[in-house]
Short mmCIF file of C-alpha atoms in Angstrom, two decimals:
data_model
loop_
_atom_site.label_atom_id
_atom_site.label_comp_id
_atom_site.label_asym_id
_atom_site.label_seq_id
_atom_site.Cartn_x
_atom_site.Cartn_y
_atom_site.Cartn_z
CA MET A 195 2.70 -9.54 17.88
CA SER A 196 5.24 -7.01 19.09
CA VAL A 197 3.69 -3.56 19.28
CA PHE A 198 5.71 -0.39 18.76
CA ALA A 199 3.70 1.68 21.22
CA GLY A 200 2.72 5.09 19.94
CA ARG A 201 4.23 4.70 16.49
CA PHE A 202 0.97 5.91 14.92
CA ALA A 203 -0.17 8.03 17.86
CA GLY A 204 -2.23 10.96 16.63
CA ARG A 205 -2.25 9.64 13.06
CA THR A 206 -5.32 8.76 11.05
CA ALA A 207 -5.57 6.23 8.24
CA ILE A 208 -7.92 5.03 5.55
CA VAL A 209 -7.43 1.36 4.70
CA THR A 210 -9.27 0.05 1.65
CA GLY A 211 -10.08 -3.64 1.66
CA GLY A 212 -9.76 -3.32 5.42
CA ALA A 213 -12.25 -5.98 6.50
CA SER A 214 -9.97 -8.94 5.73
CA GLY A 215 -6.53 -10.11 4.70
CA LEU A 216 -3.66 -7.69 4.36
CA GLY A 217 -5.87 -4.64 4.83
CA LEU A 218 -7.18 -5.99 8.12
CA ALA A 219 -3.68 -6.87 9.35
CA VAL A 220 -2.47 -3.35 8.59
CA ALA A 221 -5.53 -1.78 10.23
CA GLU A 222 -5.04 -3.89 13.36
CA ARG A 223 -1.41 -2.82 13.58
CA ILE A 224 -2.18 0.88 13.13
CA GLU A 225 -4.92 0.70 15.77
CA ALA A 226 -2.67 -1.22 18.18
CA GLU A 227 0.04 1.41 17.80
CA GLY A 228 -2.15 4.38 18.55
CA GLY A 229 -3.69 5.36 15.22
CA ALA A 230 -7.33 5.88 14.25
CA VAL A 231 -8.60 3.98 11.22
CA SER A 232 -11.42 4.21 8.71
CA LEU A 233 -12.02 0.92 6.89
CA TRP A 234 -13.40 0.87 3.35
CA ASP A 235 -14.81 -2.43 2.16
CA MET A 236 -17.80 -4.14 0.53
CA SER A 237 -17.59 -7.22 2.77
CA ASP A 238 -20.44 -8.30 5.01
CA ALA A 239 -17.79 -8.59 7.74
CA LEU A 240 -17.13 -4.84 7.75
CA ASP A 241 -19.51 -3.94 10.58
CA ALA A 242 -18.21 -6.67 12.87
CA VAL A 243 -14.59 -5.77 12.19
CA CYS A 244 -15.23 -2.07 12.84
CA GLU A 245 -16.99 -2.89 16.09
CA ARG A 246 -14.12 -5.10 17.24
CA LEU A 247 -11.46 -2.51 16.41
CA GLY A 248 -13.47 0.54 17.36
CA ALA A 249 -12.85 1.79 13.85
CA HIS A 250 -14.90 3.91 11.48
CA GLY A 251 -16.21 2.04 8.45
CA VAL A 252 -17.59 2.90 5.03
CA ARG A 253 -19.20 0.39 2.70
CA VAL A 254 -17.86 1.47 -0.67
CA ASP A 255 -17.16 0.06 -4.13
CA VAL A 256 -13.75 1.54 -4.95
CA SER A 257 -14.53 1.44 -8.68
CA ASP A 258 -17.48 3.84 -8.17
CA GLU A 259 -16.28 7.43 -8.53
CA ASP A 260 -19.11 9.08 -6.62
CA ALA A 261 -19.00 6.48 -3.85
CA VAL A 262 -15.25 6.95 -3.35
CA ASP A 263 -15.54 10.74 -3.18
CA ALA A 264 -18.36 10.41 -0.64
CA ALA A 265 -16.35 7.91 1.40
CA ALA A 266 -13.36 10.28 1.53
CA THR A 267 -15.60 13.05 2.81
CA ALA A 268 -17.15 10.74 5.42
CA SER A 269 -13.76 9.46 6.61
CA GLU A 270 -12.33 12.96 6.93
CA ALA A 271 -15.36 14.00 8.95
CA ALA A 272 -15.05 10.97 11.23
CA LEU A 273 -11.28 11.13 11.70
CA GLY A 274 -10.76 14.88 11.63
CA ARG A 275 -8.15 14.60 8.88
CA VAL A 276 -6.48 11.90 6.76
CA ASP A 277 -2.76 11.22 7.25
CA ILE A 278 -2.38 7.76 5.70
CA LEU A 279 -3.96 5.86 2.83
CA VAL A 280 -3.36 2.12 2.43
CA GLY A 281 -4.87 0.98 -0.87
CA SER A 282 -5.25 -2.76 -0.49
CA ALA A 283 -8.70 -3.36 -1.98
CA GLY A 284 -8.54 -5.74 -4.93
CA ILE A 285 -9.75 -8.92 -6.58
CA THR A 286 -8.00 -11.78 -8.33
CA GLY A 287 -10.41 -11.85 -11.25
CA PRO A 288 -10.82 -14.79 -13.63
CA THR A 289 -7.98 -17.31 -13.71
CA VAL A 290 -8.09 -18.48 -17.32
CA PRO A 291 -5.84 -18.18 -20.37
CA VAL A 292 -6.08 -14.99 -22.41
CA HIS A 293 -7.90 -16.74 -25.28
CA ASP A 294 -10.67 -17.77 -22.86
CA PHE A 295 -10.78 -14.46 -20.98
CA GLY A 296 -14.14 -12.69 -21.07
CA PHE A 297 -14.05 -8.94 -21.61
CA GLU A 298 -16.39 -8.28 -18.71
CA GLY A 299 -14.06 -10.10 -16.32
CA TRP A 300 -11.12 -8.14 -17.70
CA ARG A 301 -12.88 -4.81 -17.26
CA ARG A 302 -14.11 -5.62 -13.75
CA THR A 303 -10.64 -6.66 -12.56
CA LEU A 304 -9.02 -3.49 -13.86
CA ALA A 305 -11.90 -1.36 -12.57
CA ILE A 306 -11.35 -2.50 -8.98
CA ASN A 307 -7.60 -3.05 -8.93
CA LEU A 308 -6.43 -0.08 -11.00
CA ASP A 309 -9.30 2.38 -11.39
CA GLY A 310 -10.00 1.89 -7.70
CA VAL A 311 -6.46 2.83 -6.73
CA PHE A 312 -6.65 5.91 -8.95
CA LEU A 313 -10.01 7.01 -7.55
CA CYS A 314 -9.01 6.48 -3.91
CA ASN A 315 -5.71 8.34 -4.35
CA ARG A 316 -7.38 11.15 -6.27
CA ALA A 317 -9.99 11.59 -3.55
CA VAL A 318 -7.55 11.53 -0.62
CA VAL A 319 -4.52 13.42 -1.96
CA PRO A 320 -6.20 16.86 -1.75
CA LEU A 321 -7.02 16.20 1.91
CA MET A 322 -3.38 15.38 2.60
CA LEU A 323 -2.08 18.38 0.66
CA ALA A 324 -4.39 20.64 2.63
CA GLY A 325 -2.83 19.35 5.85
CA GLY A 326 0.73 19.40 4.51
CA TYR A 327 1.31 15.73 5.36
CA GLY A 328 0.44 12.36 3.89
CA ARG A 329 1.70 8.81 3.49
CA ILE A 330 0.27 6.58 0.75
CA VAL A 331 0.89 2.85 0.36
CA ASN A 332 -0.70 1.30 -2.72
CA VAL A 333 -0.59 -2.49 -2.63
CA SER A 334 0.47 -3.98 -5.94
CA SER A 335 1.76 -7.54 -6.39
CA VAL A 336 4.78 -9.45 -7.61
CA ALA A 337 2.44 -10.41 -10.47
CA GLY A 338 2.63 -6.80 -11.60
CA LYS A 339 6.37 -7.22 -12.12
CA GLU A 340 6.59 -10.78 -13.36
CA GLY A 341 3.16 -11.57 -14.85
CA ASN A 342 1.29 -14.64 -13.61
CA PRO A 343 0.00 -17.18 -16.13
CA ASN A 344 -3.79 -17.41 -16.40
CA ALA A 345 -4.06 -14.10 -14.55
CA SER A 346 -3.52 -11.55 -17.29
CA ALA A 347 -6.01 -8.98 -16.00
CA TYR A 348 -4.72 -9.21 -12.44
CA SER A 349 -1.10 -8.94 -13.59
CA ALA A 350 -1.85 -5.99 -15.87
CA SER A 351 -3.80 -4.18 -13.15
CA LYS A 352 -1.02 -4.60 -10.61
CA ALA A 353 1.62 -3.45 -13.09
CA GLY A 354 -0.54 -0.38 -13.56
CA VAL A 355 -0.55 0.25 -9.81
CA ILE A 356 3.26 0.31 -9.79
CA GLY A 357 3.47 2.76 -12.70
CA PHE A 358 0.69 4.93 -11.32
CA THR A 359 2.30 5.17 -7.90
CA LYS A 360 5.71 6.06 -9.30
CA SER A 361 4.10 8.85 -11.30
CA LEU A 362 2.11 10.08 -8.29
CA GLY A 363 5.16 10.01 -6.04
CA LYS A 364 7.03 12.31 -8.40
CA GLU A 365 4.06 14.66 -8.71
CA LEU A 366 3.90 15.00 -4.92
CA ALA A 367 7.65 15.44 -4.36
CA GLY A 368 8.42 18.25 -1.96
CA LYS A 369 4.79 18.67 -0.86
CA GLY A 370 4.87 16.60 2.32
CA VAL A 371 2.97 13.67 0.81
CA ILE A 372 4.86 10.46 -0.03
CA ALA A 373 3.51 7.66 -2.22
CA ASN A 374 4.90 4.12 -2.43
CA ALA A 375 3.84 0.85 -3.99
CA LEU A 376 4.44 -2.54 -2.41
CA THR A 377 4.63 -5.86 -4.23
CA PRO A 378 3.65 -8.72 -1.87
CA ARG A 379 3.44 -12.32 -2.94
CA ASN A 380 0.92 -14.52 -1.10
CA VAL A 381 -0.97 -13.34 1.97
CA ARG A 382 -2.79 -15.75 4.29
CA GLU A 383 -6.10 -14.01 4.78
CA SER A 384 -7.20 -16.49 7.44
CA ASP A 385 -4.47 -15.57 9.90
CA PRO A 386 -3.38 -11.92 9.85
CA ARG A 387 -1.71 -12.28 13.26
CA ALA A 388 0.73 -14.79 11.81
CA ALA A 389 1.53 -12.14 9.22
CA SER A 390 2.25 -9.65 11.99
CA ALA A 391 4.62 -12.13 13.61
CA ARG A 392 6.46 -12.51 10.29
CA ALA A 393 6.75 -8.74 10.05
CA ASP A 394 8.34 -8.65 13.51
CA ARG A 395 10.92 -11.26 12.48
CA VAL A 396 11.80 -9.35 9.34
CA HIS A 397 12.11 -6.15 11.36
CA ALA A 398 14.63 -7.90 13.62
CA ARG A 399 16.71 -8.95 10.58
CA GLN A 400 17.15 -5.46 9.18
CA ASP A 401 20.64 -4.36 8.28
CA PRO A 402 22.35 -1.61 10.32
CA HIS A 403 20.94 1.03 7.97
CA GLY A 404 17.37 -0.12 8.55
CA THR A 405 16.73 -1.36 5.01
CA PRO A 406 13.93 -3.94 5.24
CA TRP A 407 14.11 -5.15 1.63
CA ARG A 408 17.59 -6.70 1.89
CA ARG A 409 16.25 -10.19 2.63
CA GLY A 410 13.08 -9.90 0.60
CA ARG A 411 13.57 -13.21 -1.21
CA GLU A 412 14.59 -15.35 1.75
CA ARG A 413 11.14 -16.82 2.26
CA GLY A 414 9.39 -18.27 -0.74
CA ASP A 415 5.84 -17.45 0.29
CA GLY A 416 6.54 -13.79 1.11
CA LEU A 417 3.74 -13.95 3.66
CA LEU A 418 3.62 -10.31 4.58
CA HIS A 419 5.83 -8.18 2.41
CA GLY A 420 2.93 -5.74 2.75
CA GLU A 421 3.19 -5.19 6.50
CA ARG A 422 6.96 -5.23 6.27
CA GLY A 423 6.40 -2.46 3.80
CA MET A 424 4.45 -0.53 6.40
CA GLN A 425 7.65 -0.55 8.48
CA LEU A 426 9.62 0.60 5.45
CA HIS A 427 6.95 3.20 4.75
CA HIS A 428 7.18 4.50 8.31
CA ARG A 429 10.87 5.25 7.65
CA LEU A 430 10.25 7.04 4.37
CA ASP A 431 10.47 10.63 5.50
CA VAL A 432 12.00 13.67 3.80
CA ARG A 433 15.03 11.68 2.63
CA HIS A 434 12.71 9.81 0.29
CA VAL A 435 10.59 12.60 -1.13
CA GLY A 436 9.33 11.85 -4.62
CA ARG A 437 10.26 8.18 -4.73
CA ALA A 438 7.99 5.23 -5.36
CA HIS A 439 9.26 1.82 -4.28
CA ASP A 440 8.19 -1.68 -5.12
CA LEU A 441 9.48 -3.91 -2.38
CA LEU A 442 10.89 -6.80 -4.41
CA GLY A 443 12.00 -4.82 -7.47
CA ARG A 444 15.57 -4.81 -8.67
CA ARG A 445 15.00 -2.17 -11.33
CA ARG A 446 15.87 1.38 -10.48
CA CYS A 447 14.19 4.61 -11.46
CA ARG A 448 15.70 8.03 -11.23
CA CYS A 449 13.57 11.06 -10.41
CA PRO A 450 14.61 14.42 -11.89
CA SER A 451 16.99 16.12 -9.47
CA SER A 452 14.57 19.02 -9.10
CA MET A 453 12.09 16.59 -7.52
CA ARG A 454 14.44 15.30 -4.81
CA THR A 455 14.98 16.94 -1.46
CA SER A 456 17.64 15.90 0.98
CA THR A 457 17.29 16.14 4.73
CA SER A 458 19.01 19.53 4.58
CA GLY A 459 16.58 20.77 1.94
CA THR A 460 19.06 20.76 -0.96
CA SER A 461 18.55 18.89 -4.23
CA ARG A 462 20.37 15.67 -4.84
CA ALA A 463 20.36 13.02 -7.54
CA SER A 464 20.58 9.37 -6.57
CA ALA A 465 19.11 6.16 -7.92
CA THR A 466 16.47 4.37 -5.87
CA ARG A 467 14.72 1.08 -5.93
CA GLY A 468 11.57 1.29 -7.97
#
């Protein structure tokens, strides 16, 4: 993969679900570009991944309130501070029609995919506010926009992530902490480096204004909209205060003008993708 040397130099990140798949690909990229990472995961592979990357690791169930709070404290102690949160932990849940869907499966899917995002964000945001800087990327899914058949709990949970992140982004407007949601399609967990290569190709196709979502539907599998989103996220500085984006969305949301800050520090009102 092409490495943008020093892009994350001096930055620290928590990546949930960081032992595999999209979370691992993002963690590898942050580490390769100079950042320090704390991986949160329940996987048996966590220790080996942390050893390979030289990363800090916490074995944590993101649906457990006390465990998440303890993990945030441990990560801050290990990293010194927390600049970035990538919330990619999640499960597919049962894949059955609604009339066959067990309530326990429904509750477990929402507990990890939606409650987990809430708990992780709630635990980390105060650390970012204390430092006056933060970047949050909550990984949703195109299923949260379109709804996948036989995946009602997953679709509902990912729709919740989008709504939650938009709300959070507006709450944090003007405070130095930016929250965004991404909506990837399929991610090949077995080959994160191929995903990084796709991200490089998308980066090369950006329009002159550096808008990575322009060609978001060119490839049917959408292999790594998530890591492409990390490039988008890296560009979201003060010009994008208070906005929450879903990468493939065509709908627009408008934040109150009092929540927007231009690069010169004056309020402005403009529609954004969301």
